Amino acid sequence: MSIYDDKFITIYFVLIAGILGQALGSFLNCAAYRITQGESFVKGRSKCTACGHELGAMDLVPVLSWVLLKGRCRYCGEKVSAKYPITECVFAILCIICLLKFDLTVMCGRNLVLLSCLFCLALVDLDSFIIPDGCLIVAVIAWIAGAALDFEEYGGLHGIGMNVLAAVIIGGGMLAISLIMDKVLGRDSLGGGDIKLFAVMGLYLGLIGSMFALILACMLGLLFAAARKGKSESDTSQEDDGKQIPFGPAIAAATCIMLLFGDQAVQWYMGIIGI
């Protein structure tokens, strides 16, 4: 079955993907917050981060609850960050694009898991400068499961081997560069989580796709660093804690972009250089 069999089927599944994406976005927000707090995200009720009151079902409807409550907690009246509805909408859009690109296939399910992992680890890294190993492990398991379920789509043993090789080359290459930069700068240049994330990037995108994603990640990282520095300078109440700029969100965003739009980007570039 394909979502493109009929336009009404297409609309139906796009709506389902949007609703599922908002729900997943809400869950991933909660999971990221609990990970940064050292709490379990698989058990326990959601609570207001300000007053600690347990939230009811009507407080947890993605986007809609925030709008109806005017961005405030129902129980204490404290403002709730707009990042929650924004990230829920962003992840809904990602789910829709993933569905439209990969249709109702094993690859769609696999890539949806990857997008969830990238989304969660980016949120965690933004708040705690840590890339959780659990997100990376789940992404690797999803890739292996996809290979087992749709062996031919991976290009058989040759395709699987090439992607594993890409993971080793990209991850190992970034590790080597990191060690050299550590010596030159006299401090840590890349975290271990970033290097492992680069390896996952290679596993999913292959060598060529990963090279494009690596360049894009560096560009996004510079933009993010400039924006973060500008915000820090404009906020005189914000103290400089001396921590490095988190690179995980830039790597995650670049991987996501190449996963969903990489084919067009590579074809465009190859056309420019005449290949």
PDB file of C-alpha atoms in Angstrom:
ATOM      1  CA  MET A   1       0.000   0.000   0.000  1.00  0.00           C
ATOM      2  CA  SER A   2       1.160   3.505  -0.833  1.00  0.00           C
ATOM      3  CA  ILE A   3      -0.079   6.860   0.428  1.00  0.00           C
ATOM      4  CA  TYR A   4      -0.061   7.941  -3.214  1.00  0.00           C
ATOM      5  CA  ASP A   5      -2.702   5.389  -4.279  1.00  0.00           C
ATOM      6  CA  ASP A   6      -5.400   8.026  -3.817  1.00  0.00           C
ATOM      7  CA  LYS A   7      -5.366  11.708  -2.887  1.00  0.00           C
ATOM      8  CA  PHE A   8      -7.753  11.114   0.017  1.00  0.00           C
ATOM      9  CA  ILE A   9      -5.457   8.402   1.361  1.00  0.00           C
ATOM     10  CA  THR A  10      -2.573  10.854   1.037  1.00  0.00           C
ATOM     11  CA  ILE A  11      -4.446  13.533   2.990  1.00  0.00           C
ATOM     12  CA  TYR A  12      -5.506  11.008   5.629  1.00  0.00           C
ATOM     13  CA  PHE A  13      -1.985   9.752   6.276  1.00  0.00           C
ATOM     14  CA  VAL A  14      -0.526  13.260   6.244  1.00  0.00           C
ATOM     15  CA  LEU A  15      -3.009  14.240   8.950  1.00  0.00           C
ATOM     16  CA  ILE A  16      -2.144  11.129  10.947  1.00  0.00           C
ATOM     17  CA  ALA A  17       1.565  11.892  10.572  1.00  0.00           C
ATOM     18  CA  GLY A  18       0.984  15.456  11.757  1.00  0.00           C
ATOM     19  CA  ILE A  19      -0.941  14.356  14.839  1.00  0.00           C
ATOM     20  CA  LEU A  20       1.568  11.601  15.602  1.00  0.00           C
ATOM     21  CA  GLY A  21       4.412  14.075  15.092  1.00  0.00           C
ATOM     22  CA  GLN A  22       2.961  16.531  17.604  1.00  0.00           C
ATOM     23  CA  ALA A  23       2.471  13.762  20.150  1.00  0.00           C
ATOM     24  CA  LEU A  24       6.007  12.455  19.594  1.00  0.00           C
ATOM     25  CA  GLY A  25       7.371  15.991  19.795  1.00  0.00           C
ATOM     26  CA  SER A  26       5.669  16.450  23.153  1.00  0.00           C
ATOM     27  CA  PHE A  27       7.055  13.137  24.412  1.00  0.00           C
ATOM     28  CA  LEU A  28      10.570  13.927  23.187  1.00  0.00           C
ATOM     29  CA  ASN A  29      10.445  17.312  24.908  1.00  0.00           C
ATOM     30  CA  CYS A  30       9.486  15.595  28.142  1.00  0.00           C
ATOM     31  CA  ALA A  31      12.127  12.890  27.672  1.00  0.00           C
ATOM     32  CA  ALA A  32      14.851  15.472  27.002  1.00  0.00           C
ATOM     33  CA  TYR A  33      13.920  17.466  30.105  1.00  0.00           C
ATOM     34  CA  ARG A  34      13.932  14.394  32.322  1.00  0.00           C
ATOM     35  CA  ILE A  35      17.253  13.198  30.918  1.00  0.00           C
ATOM     36  CA  THR A  36      18.848  16.548  31.756  1.00  0.00           C
ATOM     37  CA  GLN A  37      17.398  16.272  35.275  1.00  0.00           C
ATOM     38  CA  GLY A  38      18.669  12.723  35.713  1.00  0.00           C
ATOM     39  CA  GLU A  39      15.116  11.333  35.882  1.00  0.00           C
ATOM     40  CA  SER A  40      13.486   8.376  34.148  1.00  0.00           C
ATOM     41  CA  PHE A  41      11.300   9.311  31.174  1.00  0.00           C
ATOM     42  CA  VAL A  42       9.557   5.936  30.960  1.00  0.00           C
ATOM     43  CA  LYS A  43       7.674   6.180  34.230  1.00  0.00           C
ATOM     44  CA  GLY A  44       6.075   8.842  36.365  1.00  0.00           C
ATOM     45  CA  ARG A  45       3.523  11.517  35.517  1.00  0.00           C
ATOM     46  CA  SER A  46       4.370  14.774  33.784  1.00  0.00           C
ATOM     47  CA  LYS A  47       4.654  17.733  36.148  1.00  0.00           C
ATOM     48  CA  CYS A  48       4.838  21.503  35.918  1.00  0.00           C
ATOM     49  CA  THR A  49       8.516  22.456  36.029  1.00  0.00           C
ATOM     50  CA  ALA A  50       7.667  25.489  38.190  1.00  0.00           C
ATOM     51  CA  CYS A  51       5.255  24.221  40.879  1.00  0.00           C
ATOM     52  CA  GLY A  52       5.669  20.453  40.515  1.00  0.00           C
ATOM     53  CA  HIS A  53       1.910  19.815  40.171  1.00  0.00           C
ATOM     54  CA  GLU A  54       1.021  16.694  38.183  1.00  0.00           C
ATOM     55  CA  LEU A  55      -0.459  17.581  34.805  1.00  0.00           C
ATOM     56  CA  GLY A  56      -3.765  16.148  33.667  1.00  0.00           C
ATOM     57  CA  ALA A  57      -4.736  14.912  30.229  1.00  0.00           C
ATOM     58  CA  MET A  58      -6.163  18.304  29.249  1.00  0.00           C
ATOM     59  CA  ASP A  59      -2.841  19.952  30.091  1.00  0.00           C
ATOM     60  CA  LEU A  60      -0.892  17.680  27.772  1.00  0.00           C
ATOM     61  CA  VAL A  61      -2.657  18.062  24.418  1.00  0.00           C
ATOM     62  CA  PRO A  62       0.145  19.136  22.066  1.00  0.00           C
ATOM     63  CA  VAL A  63       0.023  22.807  21.026  1.00  0.00           C
ATOM     64  CA  LEU A  64      -3.687  23.154  21.829  1.00  0.00           C
ATOM     65  CA  SER A  65      -3.232  23.055  25.620  1.00  0.00           C
ATOM     66  CA  TRP A  66      -0.556  25.761  25.451  1.00  0.00           C
ATOM     67  CA  VAL A  67      -2.789  27.965  23.293  1.00  0.00           C
ATOM     68  CA  LEU A  68      -5.937  27.520  25.409  1.00  0.00           C
ATOM     69  CA  LEU A  69      -4.036  28.127  28.652  1.00  0.00           C
ATOM     70  CA  LYS A  70      -2.360  31.175  27.092  1.00  0.00           C
ATOM     71  CA  GLY A  71       1.091  29.777  27.679  1.00  0.00           C
ATOM     72  CA  ARG A  72       0.694  29.401  31.440  1.00  0.00           C
ATOM     73  CA  CYS A  73       0.414  26.586  33.946  1.00  0.00           C
ATOM     74  CA  ARG A  74      -3.198  25.890  34.911  1.00  0.00           C
ATOM     75  CA  TYR A  75      -2.248  25.437  38.577  1.00  0.00           C
ATOM     76  CA  CYS A  76       0.354  28.091  39.424  1.00  0.00           C
ATOM     77  CA  GLY A  77      -0.010  30.526  36.543  1.00  0.00           C
ATOM     78  CA  GLU A  78       3.702  30.419  35.735  1.00  0.00           C
ATOM     79  CA  LYS A  79       4.608  31.040  32.089  1.00  0.00           C
ATOM     80  CA  VAL A  80       5.316  27.938  30.005  1.00  0.00           C
ATOM     81  CA  SER A  81       8.047  28.354  27.413  1.00  0.00           C
ATOM     82  CA  ALA A  82       6.917  28.748  23.802  1.00  0.00           C
ATOM     83  CA  LYS A  83       9.611  26.219  22.841  1.00  0.00           C
ATOM     84  CA  TYR A  84       7.165  23.408  23.664  1.00  0.00           C
ATOM     85  CA  PRO A  85       4.485  24.166  21.029  1.00  0.00           C
ATOM     86  CA  ILE A  86       7.162  25.294  18.561  1.00  0.00           C
ATOM     87  CA  THR A  87       9.144  22.059  18.817  1.00  0.00           C
ATOM     88  CA  GLU A  88       5.934  20.016  18.670  1.00  0.00           C
ATOM     89  CA  CYS A  89       5.000  21.715  15.398  1.00  0.00           C
ATOM     90  CA  VAL A  90       8.524  21.337  14.018  1.00  0.00           C
ATOM     91  CA  PHE A  91       8.562  17.606  14.722  1.00  0.00           C
ATOM     92  CA  ALA A  92       5.095  17.227  13.190  1.00  0.00           C
ATOM     93  CA  ILE A  93       6.443  18.806   9.989  1.00  0.00           C
ATOM     94  CA  LEU A  94       9.448  16.461  10.046  1.00  0.00           C
ATOM     95  CA  CYS A  95       7.143  13.445  10.361  1.00  0.00           C
ATOM     96  CA  ILE A  96       5.033  14.609   7.416  1.00  0.00           C
ATOM     97  CA  ILE A  97       8.099  15.173   5.220  1.00  0.00           C
ATOM     98  CA  CYS A  98       9.472  11.763   6.218  1.00  0.00           C
ATOM     99  CA  LEU A  99       6.199  10.096   5.250  1.00  0.00           C
ATOM    100  CA  LEU A 100       5.952  11.932   1.929  1.00  0.00           C
ATOM    101  CA  LYS A 101       9.535  11.026   1.015  1.00  0.00           C
ATOM    102  CA  PHE A 102       9.675   7.388   2.137  1.00  0.00           C
ATOM    103  CA  ASP A 103       5.985   6.395   1.899  1.00  0.00           C
ATOM    104  CA  LEU A 104       4.643   3.529   4.036  1.00  0.00           C
ATOM    105  CA  THR A 105       7.890   1.568   4.075  1.00  0.00           C
ATOM    106  CA  VAL A 106      10.380   0.091   6.498  1.00  0.00           C
ATOM    107  CA  MET A 107      12.703   2.971   5.611  1.00  0.00           C
ATOM    108  CA  CYS A 108      10.073   5.460   6.733  1.00  0.00           C
ATOM    109  CA  GLY A 109       9.775   3.780  10.134  1.00  0.00           C
ATOM    110  CA  ARG A 110      13.531   3.491  10.504  1.00  0.00           C
ATOM    111  CA  ASN A 111      14.113   7.129   9.604  1.00  0.00           C
ATOM    112  CA  LEU A 112      11.331   8.285  11.901  1.00  0.00           C
ATOM    113  CA  VAL A 113      13.169   6.595  14.764  1.00  0.00           C
ATOM    114  CA  LEU A 114      16.382   8.366  13.719  1.00  0.00           C
ATOM    115  CA  LEU A 115      14.616  11.730  13.565  1.00  0.00           C
ATOM    116  CA  SER A 116      13.233  11.122  17.063  1.00  0.00           C
ATOM    117  CA  CYS A 117      16.701  10.302  18.393  1.00  0.00           C
ATOM    118  CA  LEU A 118      18.264  13.346  16.719  1.00  0.00           C
ATOM    119  CA  PHE A 119      15.516  15.605  18.024  1.00  0.00           C
ATOM    120  CA  CYS A 120      15.836  14.348  21.592  1.00  0.00           C
ATOM    121  CA  LEU A 121      19.628  14.454  21.772  1.00  0.00           C
ATOM    122  CA  ALA A 122      19.682  17.970  20.295  1.00  0.00           C
ATOM    123  CA  LEU A 123      17.345  19.203  23.036  1.00  0.00           C
ATOM    124  CA  VAL A 124      19.430  17.490  25.710  1.00  0.00           C
ATOM    125  CA  ASP A 125      22.707  18.855  24.332  1.00  0.00           C
ATOM    126  CA  LEU A 126      21.304  22.390  24.244  1.00  0.00           C
ATOM    127  CA  ASP A 127      20.507  22.249  27.954  1.00  0.00           C
ATOM    128  CA  SER A 128      23.241  20.045  29.387  1.00  0.00           C
ATOM    129  CA  PHE A 129      26.080  19.849  26.813  1.00  0.00           C
ATOM    130  CA  ILE A 130      25.644  16.072  26.824  1.00  0.00           C
ATOM    131  CA  ILE A 131      24.655  13.738  23.995  1.00  0.00           C
ATOM    132  CA  PRO A 132      22.941  10.747  25.618  1.00  0.00           C
ATOM    133  CA  ASP A 133      24.305   7.375  24.524  1.00  0.00           C
ATOM    134  CA  GLY A 134      20.787   5.933  24.678  1.00  0.00           C
ATOM    135  CA  CYS A 135      19.659   8.027  21.692  1.00  0.00           C
ATOM    136  CA  LEU A 136      22.636   6.838  19.644  1.00  0.00           C
ATOM    137  CA  ILE A 137      22.098   3.202  20.614  1.00  0.00           C
ATOM    138  CA  VAL A 138      18.419   3.336  19.626  1.00  0.00           C
ATOM    139  CA  ALA A 139      19.381   4.879  16.261  1.00  0.00           C
ATOM    140  CA  VAL A 140      21.897   2.082  15.587  1.00  0.00           C
ATOM    141  CA  ILE A 141      19.362  -0.591  16.583  1.00  0.00           C
ATOM    142  CA  ALA A 142      16.813   0.963  14.204  1.00  0.00           C
ATOM    143  CA  TRP A 143      19.361   0.846  11.364  1.00  0.00           C
ATOM    144  CA  ILE A 144      20.139  -2.823  12.042  1.00  0.00           C
ATOM    145  CA  ALA A 145      16.433  -3.682  12.287  1.00  0.00           C
ATOM    146  CA  GLY A 146      15.790  -1.902   8.992  1.00  0.00           C
ATOM    147  CA  ALA A 147      18.542  -3.943   7.322  1.00  0.00           C
ATOM    148  CA  ALA A 148      17.001  -7.166   8.616  1.00  0.00           C
ATOM    149  CA  LEU A 149      13.498  -6.232   7.461  1.00  0.00           C
ATOM    150  CA  ASP A 150      14.368  -4.690   4.083  1.00  0.00           C
ATOM    151  CA  PHE A 151      17.706  -6.176   3.064  1.00  0.00           C
ATOM    152  CA  GLU A 152      17.413  -5.252  -0.623  1.00  0.00           C
ATOM    153  CA  GLU A 153      16.609  -1.603   0.068  1.00  0.00           C
ATOM    154  CA  TYR A 154      19.972  -1.347   1.840  1.00  0.00           C
ATOM    155  CA  GLY A 155      21.722  -2.577  -1.306  1.00  0.00           C
ATOM    156  CA  GLY A 156      22.423  -6.040   0.024  1.00  0.00           C
ATOM    157  CA  LEU A 157      25.696  -6.925   1.712  1.00  0.00           C
ATOM    158  CA  HIS A 158      27.602  -4.443  -0.426  1.00  0.00           C
ATOM    159  CA  GLY A 159      25.379  -1.527   0.545  1.00  0.00           C
ATOM    160  CA  ILE A 160      25.419  -2.481   4.217  1.00  0.00           C
ATOM    161  CA  GLY A 161      29.192  -2.865   4.169  1.00  0.00           C
ATOM    162  CA  MET A 162      29.671   0.533   2.518  1.00  0.00           C
ATOM    163  CA  ASN A 163      27.538   2.283   5.133  1.00  0.00           C
ATOM    164  CA  VAL A 164      29.351   0.547   7.986  1.00  0.00           C
ATOM    165  CA  LEU A 165      32.634   1.594   6.381  1.00  0.00           C
ATOM    166  CA  ALA A 166      31.343   5.169   6.122  1.00  0.00           C
ATOM    167  CA  ALA A 167      30.518   5.117   9.839  1.00  0.00           C
ATOM    168  CA  VAL A 168      34.072   3.983  10.638  1.00  0.00           C
ATOM    169  CA  ILE A 169      35.668   6.547   8.307  1.00  0.00           C
ATOM    170  CA  ILE A 170      33.555   9.500   9.436  1.00  0.00           C
ATOM    171  CA  GLY A 171      33.660   8.610  13.134  1.00  0.00           C
ATOM    172  CA  GLY A 172      37.342   7.652  13.054  1.00  0.00           C
ATOM    173  CA  GLY A 173      38.271  10.679  10.973  1.00  0.00           C
ATOM    174  CA  MET A 174      36.543  13.087  13.352  1.00  0.00           C
ATOM    175  CA  LEU A 175      38.206  11.347  16.295  1.00  0.00           C
ATOM    176  CA  ALA A 176      41.638  11.845  14.688  1.00  0.00           C
ATOM    177  CA  ILE A 177      40.904  15.500  13.927  1.00  0.00           C
ATOM    178  CA  SER A 178      39.646  15.989  17.480  1.00  0.00           C
ATOM    179  CA  LEU A 179      42.815  14.538  19.000  1.00  0.00           C
ATOM    180  CA  ILE A 180      44.973  16.792  16.838  1.00  0.00           C
ATOM    181  CA  MET A 181      42.922  19.883  17.686  1.00  0.00           C
ATOM    182  CA  ASP A 182      43.048  19.006  21.386  1.00  0.00           C
ATOM    183  CA  LYS A 183      46.850  19.100  21.195  1.00  0.00           C
ATOM    184  CA  VAL A 184      46.913  22.350  19.221  1.00  0.00           C
ATOM    185  CA  LEU A 185      44.319  24.195  21.307  1.00  0.00           C
ATOM    186  CA  GLY A 186      45.262  22.683  24.640  1.00  0.00           C
ATOM    187  CA  ARG A 187      41.622  21.868  25.413  1.00  0.00           C
ATOM    188  CA  ASP A 188      38.831  19.569  24.278  1.00  0.00           C
ATOM    189  CA  SER A 189      37.641  20.456  20.782  1.00  0.00           C
ATOM    190  CA  LEU A 190      34.956  17.808  20.242  1.00  0.00           C
ATOM    191  CA  GLY A 191      33.094  15.791  22.822  1.00  0.00           C
ATOM    192  CA  GLY A 192      32.918  12.020  22.675  1.00  0.00           C
ATOM    193  CA  GLY A 193      29.182  12.253  22.041  1.00  0.00           C
ATOM    194  CA  ASP A 194      29.760  14.414  18.960  1.00  0.00           C
ATOM    195  CA  ILE A 195      32.197  11.866  17.519  1.00  0.00           C
ATOM    196  CA  LYS A 196      29.779   8.994  18.100  1.00  0.00           C
ATOM    197  CA  LEU A 197      27.012  11.061  16.510  1.00  0.00           C
ATOM    198  CA  PHE A 198      29.205  11.562  13.429  1.00  0.00           C
ATOM    199  CA  ALA A 199      29.597   7.774  13.219  1.00  0.00           C
ATOM    200  CA  VAL A 200      25.801   7.344  13.297  1.00  0.00           C
ATOM    201  CA  MET A 201      25.594   9.989  10.569  1.00  0.00           C
ATOM    202  CA  GLY A 202      27.930   7.871   8.413  1.00  0.00           C
ATOM    203  CA  LEU A 203      25.884   4.753   9.073  1.00  0.00           C
ATOM    204  CA  TYR A 204      22.687   6.353   7.786  1.00  0.00           C
ATOM    205  CA  LEU A 205      23.941   8.687   5.064  1.00  0.00           C
ATOM    206  CA  GLY A 206      26.890   6.802   3.619  1.00  0.00           C
ATOM    207  CA  LEU A 207      30.207   8.418   2.761  1.00  0.00           C
ATOM    208  CA  ILE A 208      29.098  10.985   0.151  1.00  0.00           C
ATOM    209  CA  GLY A 209      26.013  12.064   2.061  1.00  0.00           C
ATOM    210  CA  SER A 210      28.032  12.349   5.260  1.00  0.00           C
ATOM    211  CA  MET A 211      30.611  14.606   3.611  1.00  0.00           C
ATOM    212  CA  PHE A 212      27.845  16.998   2.606  1.00  0.00           C
ATOM    213  CA  ALA A 213      26.314  16.748   6.085  1.00  0.00           C
ATOM    214  CA  LEU A 214      29.696  17.413   7.706  1.00  0.00           C
ATOM    215  CA  ILE A 215      30.136  20.669   5.768  1.00  0.00           C
ATOM    216  CA  LEU A 216      26.553  21.661   6.530  1.00  0.00           C
ATOM    217  CA  ALA A 217      27.014  20.860  10.235  1.00  0.00           C
ATOM    218  CA  CYS A 218      30.054  23.156  10.411  1.00  0.00           C
ATOM    219  CA  MET A 219      28.117  25.974   8.736  1.00  0.00           C
ATOM    220  CA  LEU A 220      25.125  25.514  11.029  1.00  0.00           C
ATOM    221  CA  GLY A 221      27.441  25.289  14.049  1.00  0.00           C
ATOM    222  CA  LEU A 222      29.028  28.642  13.196  1.00  0.00           C
ATOM    223  CA  LEU A 223      25.627  30.263  12.715  1.00  0.00           C
ATOM    224  CA  PHE A 224      24.370  28.819  15.975  1.00  0.00           C
ATOM    225  CA  ALA A 225      27.494  29.935  17.838  1.00  0.00           C
ATOM    226  CA  ALA A 226      27.148  33.480  16.465  1.00  0.00           C
ATOM    227  CA  ALA A 227      23.460  33.630  17.406  1.00  0.00           C
ATOM    228  CA  ARG A 228      24.154  32.272  20.888  1.00  0.00           C
ATOM    229  CA  LYS A 229      27.002  34.740  21.419  1.00  0.00           C
ATOM    230  CA  GLY A 230      24.822  37.644  20.268  1.00  0.00           C
ATOM    231  CA  LYS A 231      22.068  36.627  22.639  1.00  0.00           C
ATOM    232  CA  SER A 232      24.541  36.285  25.507  1.00  0.00           C
ATOM    233  CA  GLU A 233      25.972  39.754  24.871  1.00  0.00           C
ATOM    234  CA  SER A 234      22.524  41.359  24.669  1.00  0.00           C
ATOM    235  CA  ASP A 235      21.440  39.727  27.937  1.00  0.00           C
ATOM    236  CA  THR A 236      23.558  41.454  30.586  1.00  0.00           C
ATOM    237  CA  SER A 237      22.008  39.306  33.318  1.00  0.00           C
ATOM    238  CA  GLN A 238      23.322  36.115  31.705  1.00  0.00           C
ATOM    239  CA  GLU A 239      26.704  35.070  33.053  1.00  0.00           C
ATOM    240  CA  ASP A 240      29.287  33.336  30.918  1.00  0.00           C
ATOM    241  CA  ASP A 241      29.717  29.871  32.398  1.00  0.00           C
ATOM    242  CA  GLY A 242      32.733  29.115  30.222  1.00  0.00           C
ATOM    243  CA  LYS A 243      31.167  26.103  28.610  1.00  0.00           C
ATOM    244  CA  GLN A 244      31.632  25.268  24.951  1.00  0.00           C
ATOM    245  CA  ILE A 245      28.937  25.819  22.369  1.00  0.00           C
ATOM    246  CA  PRO A 246      27.012  22.547  21.929  1.00  0.00           C
ATOM    247  CA  PHE A 247      27.736  21.067  18.490  1.00  0.00           C
ATOM    248  CA  GLY A 248      25.200  18.222  18.729  1.00  0.00           C
ATOM    249  CA  PRO A 249      22.204  20.264  17.501  1.00  0.00           C
ATOM    250  CA  ALA A 250      24.116  21.350  14.380  1.00  0.00           C
ATOM    251  CA  ILE A 251      25.184  17.764  13.607  1.00  0.00           C
ATOM    252  CA  ALA A 252      21.640  16.523  14.218  1.00  0.00           C
ATOM    253  CA  ALA A 253      20.112  19.241  11.999  1.00  0.00           C
ATOM    254  CA  ALA A 254      22.592  18.558   9.185  1.00  0.00           C
ATOM    255  CA  THR A 255      21.910  14.812   9.365  1.00  0.00           C
ATOM    256  CA  CYS A 256      18.170  15.462   9.306  1.00  0.00           C
ATOM    257  CA  ILE A 257      18.429  17.793   6.293  1.00  0.00           C
ATOM    258  CA  MET A 258      20.565  15.344   4.320  1.00  0.00           C
ATOM    259  CA  LEU A 259      18.305  12.431   5.265  1.00  0.00           C
ATOM    260  CA  LEU A 260      15.206  14.201   3.953  1.00  0.00           C
ATOM    261  CA  PHE A 261      16.646  16.341   1.136  1.00  0.00           C
ATOM    262  CA  GLY A 262      20.091  14.865   0.490  1.00  0.00           C
ATOM    263  CA  ASP A 263      19.308  13.313  -2.883  1.00  0.00           C
ATOM    264  CA  GLN A 264      18.335  16.679  -4.345  1.00  0.00           C
ATOM    265  CA  ALA A 265      21.354  18.399  -2.761  1.00  0.00           C
ATOM    266  CA  VAL A 266      23.833  15.843  -4.136  1.00  0.00           C
ATOM    267  CA  GLN A 267      22.267  15.900  -7.610  1.00  0.00           C
ATOM    268  CA  TRP A 268      22.327  19.717  -7.624  1.00  0.00           C
ATOM    269  CA  TYR A 269      25.998  19.797  -6.655  1.00  0.00           C
ATOM    270  CA  MET A 270      26.976  17.100  -9.129  1.00  0.00           C
ATOM    271  CA  GLY A 271      25.199  19.082 -11.864  1.00  0.00           C
ATOM    272  CA  ILE A 272      27.179  22.203 -10.976  1.00  0.00           C
ATOM    273  CA  ILE A 273      30.534  20.458 -11.245  1.00  0.00           C
ATOM    274  CA  GLY A 274      29.419  18.603 -14.368  1.00  0.00           C
ATOM    275  CA  ILE A 275      29.352  15.035 -13.041  1.00  0.00           C
TER     276      ILE A 275
END
